[in-house]
JSON list of N, CA and C in Angstrom, two decimals:
[
{"chain": "A", "resi": 1, "resn": "GLU", "atom": "N", "xyz": [-89.89, 12.67, -15.33]},
{"chain": "A", "resi": 1, "resn": "GLU", "atom": "CA", "xyz": [-90.10, 13.43, -16.41]},
{"chain": "A", "resi": 1, "resn": "GLU", "atom": "C", "xyz": [-89.24, 14.58, -16.74]},
{"chain": "A", "resi": 2, "resn": "ILE", "atom": "N", "xyz": [-89.05, 14.73, -17.88]},
{"chain": "A", "resi": 2, "resn": "ILE", "atom": "CA", "xyz": [-87.66, 15.66, -18.44]},
{"chain": "A", "resi": 2, "resn": "ILE", "atom": "C", "xyz": [-88.14, 17.12, -18.05]},
{"chain": "A", "resi": 3, "resn": "SER", "atom": "N", "xyz": [-87.19, 17.85, -17.75]},
{"chain": "A", "resi": 3, "resn": "SER", "atom": "CA", "xyz": [-87.44, 19.37, -17.15]},
{"chain": "A", "resi": 3, "resn": "SER", "atom": "C", "xyz": [-87.43, 20.02, -18.60]},
{"chain": "A", "resi": 4, "resn": "GLY", "atom": "N", "xyz": [-88.31, 21.20, -18.44]},
{"chain": "A", "resi": 4, "resn": "GLY", "atom": "CA", "xyz": [-88.47, 21.97, -19.63]},
{"chain": "A", "resi": 4, "resn": "GLY", "atom": "C", "xyz": [-87.51, 22.78, -19.75]},
{"chain": "A", "resi": 5, "resn": "ASN", "atom": "N", "xyz": [-86.51, 23.01, -18.69]},
{"chain": "A", "resi": 5, "resn": "ASN", "atom": "CA", "xyz": [-85.41, 23.70, -18.86]},
{"chain": "A", "resi": 5, "resn": "ASN", "atom": "C", "xyz": [-84.05, 23.18, -19.64]},
{"chain": "A", "resi": 6, "resn": "ARG", "atom": "N", "xyz": [-84.54, 21.96, -20.07]},
{"chain": "A", "resi": 6, "resn": "ARG", "atom": "CA", "xyz": [-83.36, 21.13, -20.65]},
{"chain": "A", "resi": 6, "resn": "ARG", "atom": "C", "xyz": [-82.82, 21.89, -21.70]},
{"chain": "A", "resi": 7, "resn": "GLY", "atom": "N", "xyz": [-81.40, 21.79, -21.88]},
{"chain": "A", "resi": 7, "resn": "GLY", "atom": "CA", "xyz": [-80.94, 22.32, -23.29]},
{"chain": "A", "resi": 7, "resn": "GLY", "atom": "C", "xyz": [-81.18, 21.53, -24.43]},
{"chain": "A", "resi": 8, "resn": "LYS", "atom": "N", "xyz": [-80.78, 22.42, -25.57]},
{"chain": "A", "resi": 8, "resn": "LYS", "atom": "CA", "xyz": [-81.10, 21.47, -26.86]},
{"chain": "A", "resi": 8, "resn": "LYS", "atom": "C", "xyz": [-79.86, 20.53, -26.88]},
{"chain": "A", "resi": 9, "resn": "TYR", "atom": "N", "xyz": [-80.18, 18.97, -27.37]},
{"chain": "A", "resi": 9, "resn": "TYR", "atom": "CA", "xyz": [-79.11, 18.27, -27.46]},
{"chain": "A", "resi": 9, "resn": "TYR", "atom": "C", "xyz": [-78.99, 17.60, -26.24]},
{"chain": "A", "resi": 10, "resn": "HIS", "atom": "N", "xyz": [-79.54, 17.88, -25.00]},
{"chain": "A", "resi": 10, "resn": "HIS", "atom": "CA", "xyz": [-79.38, 17.15, -23.84]},
{"chain": "A", "resi": 10, "resn": "HIS", "atom": "C", "xyz": [-79.76, 15.56, -23.73]},
{"chain": "A", "resi": 11, "resn": "GLY", "atom": "N", "xyz": [-78.83, 14.78, -23.51]},
{"chain": "A", "resi": 11, "resn": "GLY", "atom": "CA", "xyz": [-79.23, 13.33, -23.45]},
{"chain": "A", "resi": 11, "resn": "GLY", "atom": "C", "xyz": [-80.25, 12.94, -22.06]},
{"chain": "A", "resi": 12, "resn": "LEU", "atom": "N", "xyz": [-80.91, 11.79, -22.59]},
{"chain": "A", "resi": 12, "resn": "LEU", "atom": "CA", "xyz": [-81.53, 11.16, -21.57]},
{"chain": "A", "resi": 12, "resn": "LEU", "atom": "C", "xyz": [-80.81, 10.53, -20.30]},
{"chain": "A", "resi": 13, "resn": "SER", "atom": "N", "xyz": [-81.37, 10.51, -19.34]},
{"chain": "A", "resi": 13, "resn": "SER", "atom": "CA", "xyz": [-80.76, 9.80, -18.06]},
{"chain": "A", "resi": 13, "resn": "SER", "atom": "C", "xyz": [-80.92, 8.36, -18.26]},
{"chain": "A", "resi": 14, "resn": "LEU", "atom": "N", "xyz": [-79.87, 7.55, -17.69]},
{"chain": "A", "resi": 14, "resn": "LEU", "atom": "CA", "xyz": [-80.26, 6.14, -17.71]},
{"chain": "A", "resi": 14, "resn": "LEU", "atom": "C", "xyz": [-81.51, 5.73, -17.12]},
{"chain": "A", "resi": 15, "resn": "GLU", "atom": "N", "xyz": [-81.99, 6.30, -16.28]},
{"chain": "A", "resi": 15, "resn": "GLU", "atom": "CA", "xyz": [-83.47, 5.87, -15.70]},
{"chain": "A", "resi": 15, "resn": "GLU", "atom": "C", "xyz": [-84.37, 6.24, -16.76]},
{"chain": "A", "resi": 16, "resn": "GLN", "atom": "N", "xyz": [-84.55, 7.42, -17.39]},
{"chain": "A", "resi": 16, "resn": "GLN", "atom": "CA", "xyz": [-85.39, 7.69, -18.30]},
{"chain": "A", "resi": 16, "resn": "GLN", "atom": "C", "xyz": [-85.28, 6.62, -19.65]},
{"chain": "A", "resi": 17, "resn": "ARG", "atom": "N", "xyz": [-84.09, 6.26, -20.13]},
{"chain": "A", "resi": 17, "resn": "ARG", "atom": "CA", "xyz": [-83.87, 5.35, -20.83]},
{"chain": "A", "resi": 17, "resn": "ARG", "atom": "C", "xyz": [-84.29, 3.88, -20.78]},
{"chain": "A", "resi": 18, "resn": "ALA", "atom": "N", "xyz": [-83.96, 3.46, -19.43]},
{"chain": "A", "resi": 18, "resn": "ALA", "atom": "CA", "xyz": [-84.64, 2.19, -18.87]},
{"chain": "A", "resi": 18, "resn": "ALA", "atom": "C", "xyz": [-86.32, 2.33, -19.04]},
{"chain": "A", "resi": 19, "resn": "ALA", "atom": "N", "xyz": [-86.94, 3.45, -18.16]},
{"chain": "A", "resi": 19, "resn": "ALA", "atom": "CA", "xyz": [-88.00, 3.48, -18.60]},
{"chain": "A", "resi": 19, "resn": "ALA", "atom": "C", "xyz": [-88.90, 3.39, -20.05]},
{"chain": "A", "resi": 20, "resn": "ILE", "atom": "N", "xyz": [-87.98, 4.06, -20.90]},
{"chain": "A", "resi": 20, "resn": "ILE", "atom": "CA", "xyz": [-88.55, 3.94, -22.40]},
{"chain": "A", "resi": 20, "resn": "ILE", "atom": "C", "xyz": [-88.39, 2.38, -22.71]},
{"chain": "A", "resi": 21, "resn": "LEU", "atom": "N", "xyz": [-87.42, 1.89, -22.03]},
{"chain": "A", "resi": 21, "resn": "LEU", "atom": "CA", "xyz": [-87.47, 0.43, -23.00]},
{"chain": "A", "resi": 21, "resn": "LEU", "atom": "C", "xyz": [-88.30, -0.37, -22.41]},
{"chain": "A", "resi": 22, "resn": "ALA", "atom": "N", "xyz": [-88.61, -0.07, -21.14]},
{"chain": "A", "resi": 22, "resn": "ALA", "atom": "CA", "xyz": [-89.72, -1.10, -20.22]},
{"chain": "A", "resi": 22, "resn": "ALA", "atom": "C", "xyz": [-91.04, -0.76, -20.79]},
{"chain": "A", "resi": 23, "resn": "MET", "atom": "N", "xyz": [-91.30, 0.40, -21.33]},
{"chain": "A", "resi": 23, "resn": "MET", "atom": "CA", "xyz": [-92.67, 0.64, -21.74]},
{"chain": "A", "resi": 23, "resn": "MET", "atom": "C", "xyz": [-92.54, 0.16, -23.35]},
{"chain": "A", "resi": 24, "resn": "ALA", "atom": "N", "xyz": [-91.46, 0.45, -23.97]},
{"chain": "A", "resi": 24, "resn": "ALA", "atom": "CA", "xyz": [-91.80, -0.21, -25.20]},
{"chain": "A", "resi": 24, "resn": "ALA", "atom": "C", "xyz": [-91.86, -1.97, -25.46]},
{"chain": "A", "resi": 25, "resn": "GLU", "atom": "N", "xyz": [-91.16, -2.50, -24.25]},
{"chain": "A", "resi": 25, "resn": "GLU", "atom": "CA", "xyz": [-91.21, -4.01, -23.94]},
{"chain": "A", "resi": 25, "resn": "GLU", "atom": "C", "xyz": [-92.83, -4.32, -23.81]},
{"chain": "A", "resi": 26, "resn": "ALA", "atom": "N", "xyz": [-93.42, -3.45, -23.07]},
{"chain": "A", "resi": 26, "resn": "ALA", "atom": "CA", "xyz": [-94.68, -3.62, -22.49]},
{"chain": "A", "resi": 26, "resn": "ALA", "atom": "C", "xyz": [-95.72, -3.36, -23.52]},
{"chain": "A", "resi": 27, "resn": "GLY", "atom": "N", "xyz": [-95.35, -2.74, -24.63]},
{"chain": "A", "resi": 27, "resn": "GLY", "atom": "CA", "xyz": [-96.16, -2.84, -25.71]},
{"chain": "A", "resi": 27, "resn": "GLY", "atom": "C", "xyz": [-96.95, -1.45, -26.17]},
{"chain": "A", "resi": 28, "resn": "VAL", "atom": "N", "xyz": [-96.46, -0.30, -25.48]},
{"chain": "A", "resi": 28, "resn": "VAL", "atom": "CA", "xyz": [-97.00, 0.83, -25.12]},
{"chain": "A", "resi": 28, "resn": "VAL", "atom": "C", "xyz": [-96.48, 1.53, -26.75]},
{"chain": "A", "resi": 29, "resn": "SER", "atom": "N", "xyz": [-97.35, 2.34, -27.50]},
{"chain": "A", "resi": 29, "resn": "SER", "atom": "CA", "xyz": [-96.94, 2.90, -28.73]},
{"chain": "A", "resi": 29, "resn": "SER", "atom": "C", "xyz": [-95.71, 3.99, -28.60]},
{"chain": "A", "resi": 30, "resn": "GLU", "atom": "N", "xyz": [-95.23, 3.89, -29.50]},
{"chain": "A", "resi": 30, "resn": "GLU", "atom": "CA", "xyz": [-93.79, 4.93, -29.66]},
{"chain": "A", "resi": 30, "resn": "GLU", "atom": "C", "xyz": [-94.26, 6.28, -29.52]},
{"chain": "A", "resi": 31, "resn": "ARG", "atom": "N", "xyz": [-95.47, 6.44, -30.00]},
{"chain": "A", "resi": 31, "resn": "ARG", "atom": "CA", "xyz": [-95.82, 7.99, -29.94]},
{"chain": "A", "resi": 31, "resn": "ARG", "atom": "C", "xyz": [-96.43, 8.39, -28.36]},
{"chain": "A", "resi": 32, "resn": "ARG", "atom": "N", "xyz": [-97.03, 7.20, -27.65]},
{"chain": "A", "resi": 32, "resn": "ARG", "atom": "CA", "xyz": [-97.33, 7.75, -26.55]},
{"chain": "A", "resi": 32, "resn": "ARG", "atom": "C", "xyz": [-96.05, 7.82, -25.47]},
{"chain": "A", "resi": 33, "resn": "ILE", "atom": "N", "xyz": [-95.09, 6.97, -25.47]},
{"chain": "A", "resi": 33, "resn": "ILE", "atom": "CA", "xyz": [-93.93, 7.09, -24.93]},
{"chain": "A", "resi": 33, "resn": "ILE", "atom": "C", "xyz": [-93.20, 8.40, -25.24]},
{"chain": "A", "resi": 34, "resn": "ALA", "atom": "N", "xyz": [-93.02, 8.89, -26.45]},
{"chain": "A", "resi": 34, "resn": "ALA", "atom": "CA", "xyz": [-92.34, 9.84, -26.88]},
{"chain": "A", "resi": 34, "resn": "ALA", "atom": "C", "xyz": [-93.00, 11.51, -26.14]},
{"chain": "A", "resi": 35, "resn": "ARG", "atom": "N", "xyz": [-94.48, 11.24, -26.23]},
{"chain": "A", "resi": 35, "resn": "ARG", "atom": "CA", "xyz": [-95.13, 12.17, -25.63]},
{"chain": "A", "resi": 35, "resn": "ARG", "atom": "C", "xyz": [-94.92, 12.36, -24.10]},
{"chain": "A", "resi": 36, "resn": "LYS", "atom": "N", "xyz": [-94.85, 11.53, -23.57]},
{"chain": "A", "resi": 36, "resn": "LYS", "atom": "CA", "xyz": [-94.59, 11.30, -21.86]},
{"chain": "A", "resi": 36, "resn": "LYS", "atom": "C", "xyz": [-93.34, 11.74, -21.64]},
{"chain": "A", "resi": 37, "resn": "PHE", "atom": "N", "xyz": [-92.49, 11.34, -22.48]},
{"chain": "A", "resi": 37, "resn": "PHE", "atom": "CA", "xyz": [-90.86, 11.95, -21.94]},
{"chain": "A", "resi": 37, "resn": "PHE", "atom": "C", "xyz": [-90.44, 13.25, -22.82]},
{"chain": "A", "resi": 38, "resn": "SER", "atom": "N", "xyz": [-91.42, 13.58, -23.57]},
{"chain": "A", "resi": 38, "resn": "SER", "atom": "CA", "xyz": [-91.04, 14.93, -24.31]},
{"chain": "A", "resi": 38, "resn": "SER", "atom": "C", "xyz": [-89.86, 14.92, -25.16]},
{"chain": "A", "resi": 39, "resn": "VAL", "atom": "N", "xyz": [-89.91, 13.81, -25.90]},
{"chain": "A", "resi": 39, "resn": "VAL", "atom": "CA", "xyz": [-88.85, 13.54, -26.76]},
{"chain": "A", "resi": 39, "resn": "VAL", "atom": "C", "xyz": [-89.15, 13.11, -28.27]},
{"chain": "A", "resi": 40, "resn": "TRP", "atom": "N", "xyz": [-88.46, 13.28, -29.11]},
{"chain": "A", "resi": 40, "resn": "TRP", "atom": "CA", "xyz": [-88.82, 12.92, -30.51]},
{"chain": "A", "resi": 40, "resn": "TRP", "atom": "C", "xyz": [-88.96, 11.49, -30.64]},
{"chain": "A", "resi": 41, "resn": "GLY", "atom": "N", "xyz": [-89.68, 11.10, -31.96]},
{"chain": "A", "resi": 41, "resn": "GLY", "atom": "CA", "xyz": [-89.68, 9.62, -32.12]},
{"chain": "A", "resi": 41, "resn": "GLY", "atom": "C", "xyz": [-88.18, 8.96, -32.45]},
{"chain": "A", "resi": 42, "resn": "SER", "atom": "N", "xyz": [-87.45, 9.99, -33.22]},
{"chain": "A", "resi": 42, "resn": "SER", "atom": "CA", "xyz": [-86.27, 9.39, -33.54]},
{"chain": "A", "resi": 42, "resn": "SER", "atom": "C", "xyz": [-85.22, 9.03, -32.34]},
{"chain": "A", "resi": 43, "resn": "THR", "atom": "N", "xyz": [-85.48, 9.76, -31.62]},
{"chain": "A", "resi": 43, "resn": "THR", "atom": "CA", "xyz": [-84.84, 9.36, -29.87]},
{"chain": "A", "resi": 43, "resn": "THR", "atom": "C", "xyz": [-85.48, 8.11, -29.42]},
{"chain": "A", "resi": 44, "resn": "MET", "atom": "N", "xyz": [-86.40, 7.83, -29.58]},
{"chain": "A", "resi": 44, "resn": "MET", "atom": "CA", "xyz": [-87.15, 6.53, -29.07]},
{"chain": "A", "resi": 44, "resn": "MET", "atom": "C", "xyz": [-86.44, 5.62, -29.93]},
{"chain": "A", "resi": 45, "resn": "GLN", "atom": "N", "xyz": [-86.59, 5.56, -31.03]},
{"chain": "A", "resi": 45, "resn": "GLN", "atom": "CA", "xyz": [-85.93, 4.60, -32.18]},
{"chain": "A", "resi": 45, "resn": "GLN", "atom": "C", "xyz": [-84.37, 4.45, -31.88]},
{"chain": "A", "resi": 46, "resn": "ARG", "atom": "N", "xyz": [-83.63, 5.40, -31.50]},
{"chain": "A", "resi": 46, "resn": "ARG", "atom": "CA", "xyz": [-82.41, 5.43, -31.44]},
{"chain": "A", "resi": 46, "resn": "ARG", "atom": "C", "xyz": [-82.11, 4.49, -30.22]},
{"chain": "A", "resi": 47, "resn": "THR", "atom": "N", "xyz": [-82.69, 4.77, -29.09]},
{"chain": "A", "resi": 47, "resn": "THR", "atom": "CA", "xyz": [-82.70, 4.10, -27.64]},
{"chain": "A", "resi": 47, "resn": "THR", "atom": "C", "xyz": [-82.98, 2.49, -27.96]},
{"chain": "A", "resi": 48, "resn": "LYS", "atom": "N", "xyz": [-83.92, 2.24, -28.72]},
{"chain": "A", "resi": 48, "resn": "LYS", "atom": "CA", "xyz": [-84.32, 0.94, -28.71]},
{"chain": "A", "resi": 48, "resn": "LYS", "atom": "C", "xyz": [-83.26, 0.10, -29.88]},
{"chain": "A", "resi": 49, "resn": "ARG", "atom": "N", "xyz": [-82.75, 1.04, -30.83]},
{"chain": "A", "resi": 49, "resn": "ARG", "atom": "CA", "xyz": [-81.86, 0.24, -31.69]},
{"chain": "A", "resi": 49, "resn": "ARG", "atom": "C", "xyz": [-80.50, 0.12, -31.02]},
{"chain": "A", "resi": 50, "resn": "ARG", "atom": "N", "xyz": [-80.05, 0.93, -29.88]},
{"chain": "A", "resi": 50, "resn": "ARG", "atom": "CA", "xyz": [-78.86, 0.79, -29.06]},
{"chain": "A", "resi": 50, "resn": "ARG", "atom": "C", "xyz": [-79.12, -0.39, -28.25]},
{"chain": "A", "resi": 51, "resn": "TRP", "atom": "N", "xyz": [-80.13, -0.57, -27.78]},
{"chain": "A", "resi": 51, "resn": "TRP", "atom": "CA", "xyz": [-80.41, -1.62, -26.78]},
{"chain": "A", "resi": 51, "resn": "TRP", "atom": "C", "xyz": [-80.30, -2.83, -27.73]},
{"chain": "A", "resi": 52, "resn": "GLU", "atom": "N", "xyz": [-80.85, -2.96, -28.81]},
{"chain": "A", "resi": 52, "resn": "GLU", "atom": "CA", "xyz": [-80.96, -4.26, -29.69]},
{"chain": "A", "resi": 52, "resn": "GLU", "atom": "C", "xyz": [-79.67, -4.67, -30.25]},
{"chain": "A", "resi": 53, "resn": "ALA", "atom": "N", "xyz": [-78.68, -3.65, -30.29]},
{"chain": "A", "resi": 53, "resn": "ALA", "atom": "CA", "xyz": [-77.39, -3.92, -30.96]},
{"chain": "A", "resi": 53, "resn": "ALA", "atom": "C", "xyz": [-76.34, -4.14, -29.90]},
{"chain": "A", "resi": 54, "resn": "HIS", "atom": "N", "xyz": [-76.50, -3.49, -28.72]},
{"chain": "A", "resi": 54, "resn": "HIS", "atom": "CA", "xyz": [-75.37, -3.55, -27.79]},
{"chain": "A", "resi": 54, "resn": "HIS", "atom": "C", "xyz": [-75.86, -3.87, -26.30]},
{"chain": "A", "resi": 55, "resn": "TYR", "atom": "N", "xyz": [-77.12, -4.07, -25.94]},
{"chain": "A", "resi": 55, "resn": "TYR", "atom": "CA", "xyz": [-77.67, -4.31, -24.87]},
{"chain": "A", "resi": 55, "resn": "TYR", "atom": "C", "xyz": [-77.24, -3.56, -23.62]},
{"chain": "A", "resi": 56, "resn": "THR", "atom": "N", "xyz": [-77.20, -2.11, -23.81]},
{"chain": "A", "resi": 56, "resn": "THR", "atom": "CA", "xyz": [-77.02, -1.20, -23.15]},
{"chain": "A", "resi": 56, "resn": "THR", "atom": "C", "xyz": [-77.61, -0.01, -23.18]},
{"chain": "A", "resi": 57, "resn": "PRO", "atom": "N", "xyz": [-78.11, 0.63, -22.24]},
{"chain": "A", "resi": 57, "resn": "PRO", "atom": "CA", "xyz": [-78.97, 1.89, -22.37]},
{"chain": "A", "resi": 57, "resn": "PRO", "atom": "C", "xyz": [-77.86, 2.99, -22.51]},
{"chain": "A", "resi": 58, "resn": "GLN", "atom": "N", "xyz": [-76.85, 2.86, -22.04]},
{"chain": "A", "resi": 58, "resn": "GLN", "atom": "CA", "xyz": [-76.03, 4.01, -21.63]},
{"chain": "A", "resi": 58, "resn": "GLN", "atom": "C", "xyz": [-75.22, 4.35, -23.30]},
{"chain": "A", "resi": 59, "resn": "SER", "atom": "N", "xyz": [-74.88, 5.95, -23.31]},
{"chain": "A", "resi": 59, "resn": "SER", "atom": "CA", "xyz": [-74.56, 6.25, -24.42]},
{"chain": "A", "resi": 59, "resn": "SER", "atom": "C", "xyz": [-73.02, 5.43, -24.67]},
{"chain": "A", "resi": 60, "resn": "LEU", "atom": "N", "xyz": [-73.09, 5.36, -26.14]},
{"chain": "A", "resi": 60, "resn": "LEU", "atom": "CA", "xyz": [-71.82, 4.63, -26.51]},
{"chain": "A", "resi": 60, "resn": "LEU", "atom": "C", "xyz": [-70.66, 5.85, -26.79]},
{"chain": "A", "resi": 61, "resn": "PRO", "atom": "N", "xyz": [-69.26, 5.14, -26.67]},
{"chain": "A", "resi": 61, "resn": "PRO", "atom": "CA", "xyz": [-68.05, 6.14, -26.94]},
{"chain": "A", "resi": 61, "resn": "PRO", "atom": "C", "xyz": [-68.46, 6.76, -28.31]},
{"chain": "A", "resi": 62, "resn": "ARG", "atom": "N", "xyz": [-67.96, 8.00, -28.50]},
{"chain": "A", "resi": 62, "resn": "ARG", "atom": "CA", "xyz": [-68.13, 8.62, -30.02]},
{"chain": "A", "resi": 62, "resn": "ARG", "atom": "C", "xyz": [-66.65, 8.35, -30.59]},
{"chain": "A", "resi": 63, "resn": "THR", "atom": "N", "xyz": [-66.87, 8.48, -31.87]},
{"chain": "A", "resi": 63, "resn": "THR", "atom": "CA", "xyz": [-65.74, 8.25, -32.61]},
{"chain": "A", "resi": 63, "resn": "THR", "atom": "C", "xyz": [-64.87, 9.63, -32.79]},
{"chain": "A", "resi": 64, "resn": "SER", "atom": "N", "xyz": [-63.51, 9.32, -32.49]},
{"chain": "A", "resi": 64, "resn": "SER", "atom": "CA", "xyz": [-62.96, 10.45, -32.91]},
{"chain": "A", "resi": 64, "resn": "SER", "atom": "C", "xyz": [-62.12, 10.72, -34.73]},
{"chain": "A", "resi": 65, "resn": "ARG", "atom": "N", "xyz": [-61.62, 11.95, -34.57]},
{"chain": "A", "resi": 65, "resn": "ARG", "atom": "CA", "xyz": [-61.05, 12.03, -35.96]},
{"chain": "A", "resi": 65, "resn": "ARG", "atom": "C", "xyz": [-59.91, 11.23, -36.21]},
{"chain": "A", "resi": 66, "resn": "PRO", "atom": "N", "xyz": [-59.90, 10.45, -37.22]},
{"chain": "A", "resi": 66, "resn": "PRO", "atom": "CA", "xyz": [-58.67, 9.54, -37.43]},
{"chain": "A", "resi": 66, "resn": "PRO", "atom": "C", "xyz": [-57.29, 10.17, -37.22]},
{"chain": "A", "resi": 67, "resn": "TYR", "atom": "N", "xyz": [-56.33, 9.68, -37.03]},
{"chain": "A", "resi": 67, "resn": "TYR", "atom": "CA", "xyz": [-54.99, 10.05, -37.04]},
{"chain": "A", "resi": 67, "resn": "TYR", "atom": "C", "xyz": [-54.38, 10.54, -38.42]},
{"chain": "A", "resi": 68, "resn": "LEU", "atom": "N", "xyz": [-53.57, 11.44, -38.44]},
{"chain": "A", "resi": 68, "resn": "LEU", "atom": "CA", "xyz": [-53.02, 11.87, -39.96]},
{"chain": "A", "resi": 68, "resn": "LEU", "atom": "C", "xyz": [-51.80, 10.99, -40.26]},
{"chain": "A", "resi": 69, "resn": "TYR", "atom": "N", "xyz": [-51.23, 10.49, -39.10]},
{"chain": "A", "resi": 69, "resn": "TYR", "atom": "CA", "xyz": [-50.17, 9.73, -39.42]},
{"chain": "A", "resi": 69, "resn": "TYR", "atom": "C", "xyz": [-50.10, 8.45, -38.75]},
{"chain": "A", "resi": 70, "resn": "CYS", "atom": "N", "xyz": [-49.55, 7.32, -38.99]},
{"chain": "A", "resi": 70, "resn": "CYS", "atom": "CA", "xyz": [-49.53, 6.11, -37.89]},
{"chain": "A", "resi": 70, "resn": "CYS", "atom": "C", "xyz": [-49.03, 6.38, -36.88]},
{"chain": "A", "resi": 71, "resn": "TYR", "atom": "N", "xyz": [-48.99, 5.34, -35.93]},
{"chain": "A", "resi": 71, "resn": "TYR", "atom": "CA", "xyz": [-48.42, 5.53, -34.51]},
{"chain": "A", "resi": 71, "resn": "TYR", "atom": "C", "xyz": [-47.15, 5.51, -34.64]},
{"chain": "A", "resi": 72, "resn": "ARG", "atom": "N", "xyz": [-46.27, 4.85, -35.42]},
{"chain": "A", "resi": 72, "resn": "ARG", "atom": "CA", "xyz": [-44.83, 4.74, -35.58]},
{"chain": "A", "resi": 72, "resn": "ARG", "atom": "C", "xyz": [-44.20, 6.08, -35.93]},
{"chain": "A", "resi": 73, "resn": "THR", "atom": "N", "xyz": [-45.02, 6.98, -37.43]},
{"chain": "A", "resi": 73, "resn": "THR", "atom": "CA", "xyz": [-44.54, 8.07, -37.51]},
{"chain": "A", "resi": 73, "resn": "THR", "atom": "C", "xyz": [-44.84, 9.00, -36.63]},
{"chain": "A", "resi": 74, "resn": "ARG", "atom": "N", "xyz": [-45.75, 9.07, -35.98]},
{"chain": "A", "resi": 74, "resn": "ARG", "atom": "CA", "xyz": [-46.11, 10.10, -34.72]},
{"chain": "A", "resi": 74, "resn": "ARG", "atom": "C", "xyz": [-44.89, 9.72, -33.79]},
{"chain": "A", "resi": 75, "resn": "ARG", "atom": "N", "xyz": [-44.31, 8.82, -33.42]},
{"chain": "A", "resi": 75, "resn": "ARG", "atom": "CA", "xyz": [-43.71, 8.50, -32.27]},
{"chain": "A", "resi": 75, "resn": "ARG", "atom": "C", "xyz": [-42.22, 9.18, -32.95]},
{"chain": "A", "resi": 76, "resn": "LEU", "atom": "N", "xyz": [-41.82, 9.07, -34.16]},
{"chain": "A", "resi": 76, "resn": "LEU", "atom": "CA", "xyz": [-40.77, 9.51, -34.85]},
{"chain": "A", "resi": 76, "resn": "LEU", "atom": "C", "xyz": [-40.75, 11.22, -34.72]},
{"chain": "A", "resi": 77, "resn": "ILE", "atom": "N", "xyz": [-41.74, 11.46, -34.88]},
{"chain": "A", "resi": 77, "resn": "ILE", "atom": "CA", "xyz": [-42.15, 12.93, -35.14]},
{"chain": "A", "resi": 77, "resn": "ILE", "atom": "C", "xyz": [-41.70, 13.68, -33.51]},
{"chain": "A", "resi": 78, "resn": "TYR", "atom": "N", "xyz": [-42.32, 12.92, -32.50]},
{"chain": "A", "resi": 78, "resn": "TYR", "atom": "CA", "xyz": [-42.25, 13.27, -31.01]},
{"chain": "A", "resi": 78, "resn": "TYR", "atom": "C", "xyz": [-40.65, 13.04, -30.70]},
{"chain": "A", "resi": 79, "resn": "GLN", "atom": "N", "xyz": [-40.21, 12.00, -31.16]},
{"chain": "A", "resi": 79, "resn": "GLN", "atom": "CA", "xyz": [-38.71, 11.99, -30.85]},
{"chain": "A", "resi": 79, "resn": "GLN", "atom": "C", "xyz": [-37.72, 13.02, -31.20]},
{"chain": "A", "resi": 80, "resn": "SER", "atom": "N", "xyz": [-38.27, 13.52, -32.56]},
{"chain": "A", "resi": 80, "resn": "SER", "atom": "CA", "xyz": [-37.37, 14.61, -32.93]},
{"chain": "A", "resi": 80, "resn": "SER", "atom": "C", "xyz": [-37.71, 15.94, -32.43]},
{"chain": "A", "resi": 81, "resn": "ILE", "atom": "N", "xyz": [-38.78, 16.27, -31.71]},
{"chain": "A", "resi": 81, "resn": "ILE", "atom": "CA", "xyz": [-38.58, 17.51, -31.25]},
{"chain": "A", "resi": 81, "resn": "ILE", "atom": "C", "xyz": [-37.96, 17.89, -29.98]}
]
């Protein structure tokens, strides 16, 4: 079970995500699972969607800001410095 001292937007552990997926596969309702783990329904849906799309309970890499210049232009800028 998740601690009450957990910070806002703190992610679930892999064990908790695996337990959520196992309970969902066993047919337990989303509402009951969300109550048991003290998470929102959207967290449940995101965990299930991540599993269905990527077959992994782990967090996916975050996207970064796109580069302002292409690789070749950046290389020229770095060489001129």
